[in-house]
mmCIF file of C-alpha atoms in Angstrom:
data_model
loop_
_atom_site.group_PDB
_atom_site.id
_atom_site.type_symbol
_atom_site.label_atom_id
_atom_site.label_comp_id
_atom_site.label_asym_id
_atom_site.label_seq_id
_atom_site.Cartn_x
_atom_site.Cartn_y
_atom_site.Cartn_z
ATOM 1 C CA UNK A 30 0.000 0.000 0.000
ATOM 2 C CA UNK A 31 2.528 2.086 0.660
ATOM 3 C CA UNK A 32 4.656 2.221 -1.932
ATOM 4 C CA UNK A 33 1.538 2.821 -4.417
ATOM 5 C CA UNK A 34 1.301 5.894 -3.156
ATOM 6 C CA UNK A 35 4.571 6.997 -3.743
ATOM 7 C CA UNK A 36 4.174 6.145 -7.429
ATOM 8 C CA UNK A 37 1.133 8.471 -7.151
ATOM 9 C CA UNK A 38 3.885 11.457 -6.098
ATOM 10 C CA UNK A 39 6.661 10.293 -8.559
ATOM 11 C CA UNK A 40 4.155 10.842 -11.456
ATOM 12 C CA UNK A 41 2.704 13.920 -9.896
ATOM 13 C CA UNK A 42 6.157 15.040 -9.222
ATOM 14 C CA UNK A 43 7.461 14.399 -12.229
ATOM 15 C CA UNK A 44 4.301 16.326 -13.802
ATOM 16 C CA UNK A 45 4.972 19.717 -12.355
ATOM 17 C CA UNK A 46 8.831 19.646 -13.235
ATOM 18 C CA UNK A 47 8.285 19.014 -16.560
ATOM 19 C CA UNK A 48 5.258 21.855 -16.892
ATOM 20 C CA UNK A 49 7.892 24.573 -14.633
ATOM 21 C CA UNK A 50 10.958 23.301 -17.333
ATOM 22 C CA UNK A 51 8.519 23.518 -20.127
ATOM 23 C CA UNK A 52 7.277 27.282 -19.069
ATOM 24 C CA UNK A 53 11.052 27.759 -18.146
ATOM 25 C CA UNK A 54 12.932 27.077 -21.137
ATOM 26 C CA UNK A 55 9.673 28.418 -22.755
ATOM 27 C CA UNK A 56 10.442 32.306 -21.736
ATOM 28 C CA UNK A 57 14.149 31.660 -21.861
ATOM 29 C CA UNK A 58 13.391 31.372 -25.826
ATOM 30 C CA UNK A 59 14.756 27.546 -26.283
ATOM 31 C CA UNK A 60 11.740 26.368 -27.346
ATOM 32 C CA UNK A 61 12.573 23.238 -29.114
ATOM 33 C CA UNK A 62 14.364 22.195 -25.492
ATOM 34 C CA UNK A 63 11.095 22.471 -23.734
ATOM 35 C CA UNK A 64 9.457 19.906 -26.009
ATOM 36 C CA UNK A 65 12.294 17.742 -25.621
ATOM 37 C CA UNK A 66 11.746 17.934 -21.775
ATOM 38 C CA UNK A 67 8.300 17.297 -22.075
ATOM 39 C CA UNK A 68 8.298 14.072 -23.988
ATOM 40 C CA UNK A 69 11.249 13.232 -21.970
ATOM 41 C CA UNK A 70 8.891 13.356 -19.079
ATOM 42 C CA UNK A 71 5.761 11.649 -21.039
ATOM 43 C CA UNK A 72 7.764 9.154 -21.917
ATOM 44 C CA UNK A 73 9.183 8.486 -18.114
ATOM 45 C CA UNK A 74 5.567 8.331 -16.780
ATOM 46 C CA UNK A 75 4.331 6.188 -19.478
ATOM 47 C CA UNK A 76 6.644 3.584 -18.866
ATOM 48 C CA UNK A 77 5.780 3.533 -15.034
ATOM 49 C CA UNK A 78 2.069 3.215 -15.934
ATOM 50 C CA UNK A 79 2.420 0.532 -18.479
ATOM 51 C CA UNK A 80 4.549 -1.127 -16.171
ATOM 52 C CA UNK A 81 1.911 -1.112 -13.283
ATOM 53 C CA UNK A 82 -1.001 -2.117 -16.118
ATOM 54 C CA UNK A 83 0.823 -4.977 -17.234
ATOM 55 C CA UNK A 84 0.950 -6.366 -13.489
ATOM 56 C CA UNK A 85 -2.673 -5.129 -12.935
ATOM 57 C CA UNK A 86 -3.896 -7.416 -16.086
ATOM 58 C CA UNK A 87 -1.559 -10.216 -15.341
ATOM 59 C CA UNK A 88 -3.386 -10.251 -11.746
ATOM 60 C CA UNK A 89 -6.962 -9.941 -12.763
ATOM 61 C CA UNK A 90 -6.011 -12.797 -15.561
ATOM 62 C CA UNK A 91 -4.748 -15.089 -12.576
ATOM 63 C CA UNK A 92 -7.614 -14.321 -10.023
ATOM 64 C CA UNK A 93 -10.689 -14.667 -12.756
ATOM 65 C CA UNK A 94 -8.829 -17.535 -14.890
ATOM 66 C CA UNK A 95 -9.524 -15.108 -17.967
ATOM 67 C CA UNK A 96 -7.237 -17.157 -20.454
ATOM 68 C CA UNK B 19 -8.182 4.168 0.219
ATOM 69 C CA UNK B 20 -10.281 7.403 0.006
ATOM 70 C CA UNK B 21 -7.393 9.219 1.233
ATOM 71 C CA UNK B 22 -5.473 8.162 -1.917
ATOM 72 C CA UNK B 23 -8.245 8.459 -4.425
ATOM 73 C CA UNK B 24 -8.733 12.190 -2.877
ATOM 74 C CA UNK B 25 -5.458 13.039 -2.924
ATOM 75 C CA UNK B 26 -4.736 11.645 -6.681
ATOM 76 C CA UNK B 27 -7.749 14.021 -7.218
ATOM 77 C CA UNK B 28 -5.892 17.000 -6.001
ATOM 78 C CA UNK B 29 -2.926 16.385 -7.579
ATOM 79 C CA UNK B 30 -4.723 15.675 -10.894
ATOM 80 C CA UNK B 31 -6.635 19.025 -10.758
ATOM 81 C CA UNK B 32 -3.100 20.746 -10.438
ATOM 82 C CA UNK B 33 -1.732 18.632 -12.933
ATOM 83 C CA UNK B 34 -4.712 19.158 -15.551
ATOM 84 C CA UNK B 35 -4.164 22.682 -16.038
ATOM 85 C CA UNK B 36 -0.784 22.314 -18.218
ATOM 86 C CA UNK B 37 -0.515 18.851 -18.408
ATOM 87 C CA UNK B 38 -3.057 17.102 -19.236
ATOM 88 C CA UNK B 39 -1.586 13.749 -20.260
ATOM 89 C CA UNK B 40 -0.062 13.532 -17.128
ATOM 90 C CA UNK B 41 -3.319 13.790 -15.086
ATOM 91 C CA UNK B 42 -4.611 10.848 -17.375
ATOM 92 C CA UNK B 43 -1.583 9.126 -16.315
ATOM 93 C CA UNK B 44 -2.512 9.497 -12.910
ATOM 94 C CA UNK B 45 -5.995 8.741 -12.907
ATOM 95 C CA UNK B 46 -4.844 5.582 -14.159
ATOM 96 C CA UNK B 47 -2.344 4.800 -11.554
ATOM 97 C CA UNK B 48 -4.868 5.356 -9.216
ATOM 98 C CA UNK B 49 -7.106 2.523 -10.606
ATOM 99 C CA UNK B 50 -4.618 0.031 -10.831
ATOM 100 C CA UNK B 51 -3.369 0.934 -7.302
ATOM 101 C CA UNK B 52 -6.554 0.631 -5.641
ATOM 102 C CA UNK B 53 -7.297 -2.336 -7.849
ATOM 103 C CA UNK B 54 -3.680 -3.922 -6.411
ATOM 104 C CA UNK B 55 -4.783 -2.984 -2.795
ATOM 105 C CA UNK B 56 -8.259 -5.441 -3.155
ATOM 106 C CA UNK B 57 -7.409 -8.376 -5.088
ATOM 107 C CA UNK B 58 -6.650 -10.068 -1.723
ATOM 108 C CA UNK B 59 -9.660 -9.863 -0.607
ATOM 109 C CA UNK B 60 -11.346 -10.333 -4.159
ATOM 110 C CA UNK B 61 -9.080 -13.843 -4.187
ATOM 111 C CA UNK B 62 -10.096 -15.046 -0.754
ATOM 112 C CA UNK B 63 -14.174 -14.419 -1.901
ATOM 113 C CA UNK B 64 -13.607 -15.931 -5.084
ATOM 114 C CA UNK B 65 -11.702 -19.408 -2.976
ATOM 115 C CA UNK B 66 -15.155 -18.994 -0.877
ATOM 116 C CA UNK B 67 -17.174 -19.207 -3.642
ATOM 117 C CA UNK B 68 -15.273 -21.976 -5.636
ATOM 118 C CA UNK B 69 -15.114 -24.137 -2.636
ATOM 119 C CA UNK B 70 -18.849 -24.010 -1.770
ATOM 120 C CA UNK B 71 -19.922 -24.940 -5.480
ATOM 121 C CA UNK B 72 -17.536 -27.762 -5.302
ATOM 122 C CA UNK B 73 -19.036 -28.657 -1.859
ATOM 123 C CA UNK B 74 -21.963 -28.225 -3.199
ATOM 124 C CA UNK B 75 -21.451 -30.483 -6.589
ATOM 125 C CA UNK B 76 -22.186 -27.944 -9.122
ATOM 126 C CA UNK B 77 -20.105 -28.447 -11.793
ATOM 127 C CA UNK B 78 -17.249 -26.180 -12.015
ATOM 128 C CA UNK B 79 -17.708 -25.042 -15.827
ATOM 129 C CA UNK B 80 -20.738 -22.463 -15.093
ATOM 130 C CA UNK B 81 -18.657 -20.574 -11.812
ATOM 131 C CA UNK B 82 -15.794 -20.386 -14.378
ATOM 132 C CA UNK B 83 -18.123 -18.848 -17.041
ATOM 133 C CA UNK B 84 -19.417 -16.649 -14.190
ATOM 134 C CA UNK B 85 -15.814 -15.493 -13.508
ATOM 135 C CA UNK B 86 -14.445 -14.945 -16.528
ATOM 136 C CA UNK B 87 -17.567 -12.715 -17.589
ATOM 137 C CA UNK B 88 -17.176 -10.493 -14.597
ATOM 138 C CA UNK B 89 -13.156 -10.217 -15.150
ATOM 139 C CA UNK B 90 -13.897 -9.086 -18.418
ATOM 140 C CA UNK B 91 -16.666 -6.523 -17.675
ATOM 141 C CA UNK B 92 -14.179 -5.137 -14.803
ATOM 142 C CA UNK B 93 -11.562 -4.708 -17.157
ATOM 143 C CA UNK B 94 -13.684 -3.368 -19.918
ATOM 144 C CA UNK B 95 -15.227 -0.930 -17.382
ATOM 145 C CA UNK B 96 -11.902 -0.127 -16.168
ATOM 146 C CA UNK B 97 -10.718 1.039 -19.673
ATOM 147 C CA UNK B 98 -14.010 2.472 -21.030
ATOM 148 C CA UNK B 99 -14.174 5.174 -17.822
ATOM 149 C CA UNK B 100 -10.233 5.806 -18.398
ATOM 150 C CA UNK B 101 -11.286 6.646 -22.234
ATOM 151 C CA UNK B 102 -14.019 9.006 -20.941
ATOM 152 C CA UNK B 103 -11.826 10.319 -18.437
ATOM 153 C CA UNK B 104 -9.649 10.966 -21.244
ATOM 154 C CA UNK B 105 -12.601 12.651 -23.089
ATOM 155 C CA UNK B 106 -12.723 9.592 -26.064
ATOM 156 C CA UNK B 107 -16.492 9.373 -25.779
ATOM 157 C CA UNK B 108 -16.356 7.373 -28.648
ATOM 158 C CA UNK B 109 -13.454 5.038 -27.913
ATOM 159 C CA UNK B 110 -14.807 4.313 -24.622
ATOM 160 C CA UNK B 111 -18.249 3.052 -26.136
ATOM 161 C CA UNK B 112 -16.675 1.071 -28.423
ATOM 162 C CA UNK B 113 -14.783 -1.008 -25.780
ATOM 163 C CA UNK B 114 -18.093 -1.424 -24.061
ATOM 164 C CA UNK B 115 -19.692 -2.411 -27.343
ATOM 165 C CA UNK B 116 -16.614 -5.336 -27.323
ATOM 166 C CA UNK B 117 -17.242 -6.404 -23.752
ATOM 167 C CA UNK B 118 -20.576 -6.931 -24.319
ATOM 168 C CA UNK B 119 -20.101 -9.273 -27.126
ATOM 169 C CA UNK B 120 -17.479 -10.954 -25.511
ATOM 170 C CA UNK B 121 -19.750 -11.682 -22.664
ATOM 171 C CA UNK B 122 -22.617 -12.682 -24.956
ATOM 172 C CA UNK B 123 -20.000 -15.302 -26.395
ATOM 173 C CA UNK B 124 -19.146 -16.131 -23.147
ATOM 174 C CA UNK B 125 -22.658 -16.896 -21.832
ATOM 175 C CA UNK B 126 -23.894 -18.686 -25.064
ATOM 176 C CA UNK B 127 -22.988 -22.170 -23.962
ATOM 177 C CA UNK B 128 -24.616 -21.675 -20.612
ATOM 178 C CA UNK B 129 -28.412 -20.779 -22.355
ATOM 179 C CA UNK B 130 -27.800 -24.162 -24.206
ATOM 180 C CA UNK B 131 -27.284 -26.204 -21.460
ATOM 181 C CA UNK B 132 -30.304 -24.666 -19.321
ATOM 182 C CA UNK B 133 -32.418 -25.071 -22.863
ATOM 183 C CA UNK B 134 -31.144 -28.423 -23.472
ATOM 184 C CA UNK B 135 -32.006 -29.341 -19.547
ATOM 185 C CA UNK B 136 -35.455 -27.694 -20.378
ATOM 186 C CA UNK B 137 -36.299 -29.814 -23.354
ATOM 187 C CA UNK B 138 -35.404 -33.037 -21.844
ATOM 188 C CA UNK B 139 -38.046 -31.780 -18.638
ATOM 189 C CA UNK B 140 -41.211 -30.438 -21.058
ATOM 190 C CA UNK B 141 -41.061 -32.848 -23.827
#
């Protein structure tokens, strides 16, 4: 339980960093650096998630005997 | 539990603002997370129910049925309100559209056995 809930800050976290780099490097006039930063974060986050789906599907296939 | 789900809600309001594919992200941590937290007790219900049909002698094929369908309408749900969330009105019906035939296949051998069992009573 507890660790769950740090994932929910890590993604959060990560979130606002990449929005305050984003609006950053925005007004510093490097714009193509604060798209890099942002799909640099997307990408982090997604893998997380997809990580925790893929062990959410492989449970509900073991406790319903889906396959 | 609530005090996660709240606090993913705060934290996705925050996040929605600038990033909005992040506060999908989190919304769906969230479900799997509180998903995680109950299969325990989902497992143990489902060993309680298994072991009184086989106590019970009823044959082991129909609780399986049973199971799969409502593993498949949980996960169907679970990605159908994530679409929505995500405002894909139209993705998320579609999905539903698939459970539902998926669960029709599912429960077509079970109307055949109860008609079969029917004829044999009212010839």
């Amino acid at each position: 339980m507890g660790s769950d809930v740090n994932l929910i800050f890590k993604i959060a976290g990560v979130g606002i960093l990449v929005a305050a780099a984003h609006w950053i490097l925005k007004s510093a006039g490097k714009e193509d650096y604060a798209f890099i930063t942002t799909v640099g974060g997307v990408a982090v986050v997604l893998v997380w998630v997809i990580y925790q789906l893929g062990s959410l599907f492989e449970q509900v296939k073991s406790v319903f005997k889906l396959f | 539990m609530v005090g996660l789900g709240l606090v993913a809600a705060v934290l996705a309001v925050v996040l929605r603002h600038n990033r909005p594919e992040m506060a999908m992200f989190l919304s769906i941590a969230v479900g799997i997370i509180i998903f995680a937290a109950l299969i325990g007790k989902i497992g143990s219900v489902l060993d309680v129910l298994r072991e009184l049909s086989s106590r019970a002698n009823l044959s082991m094929i129909y609780l399986g049925t049973i199971l799969k369908i409502v593993g498949i309408a949980y996960i169907a749900d679970f990605g159908a309100q994530i679409c929505r969330d995500a405002g894909e009105g139209a993705v998320a019906s579609k999905i539903e559209f698939a459970a539902k035939i998926l669960v029709l296949v599912l429960a077509v051998p079970i109307v055949l056995a109860v008609l079969n069992s029917l004829i044999r009573v009212v010839p």
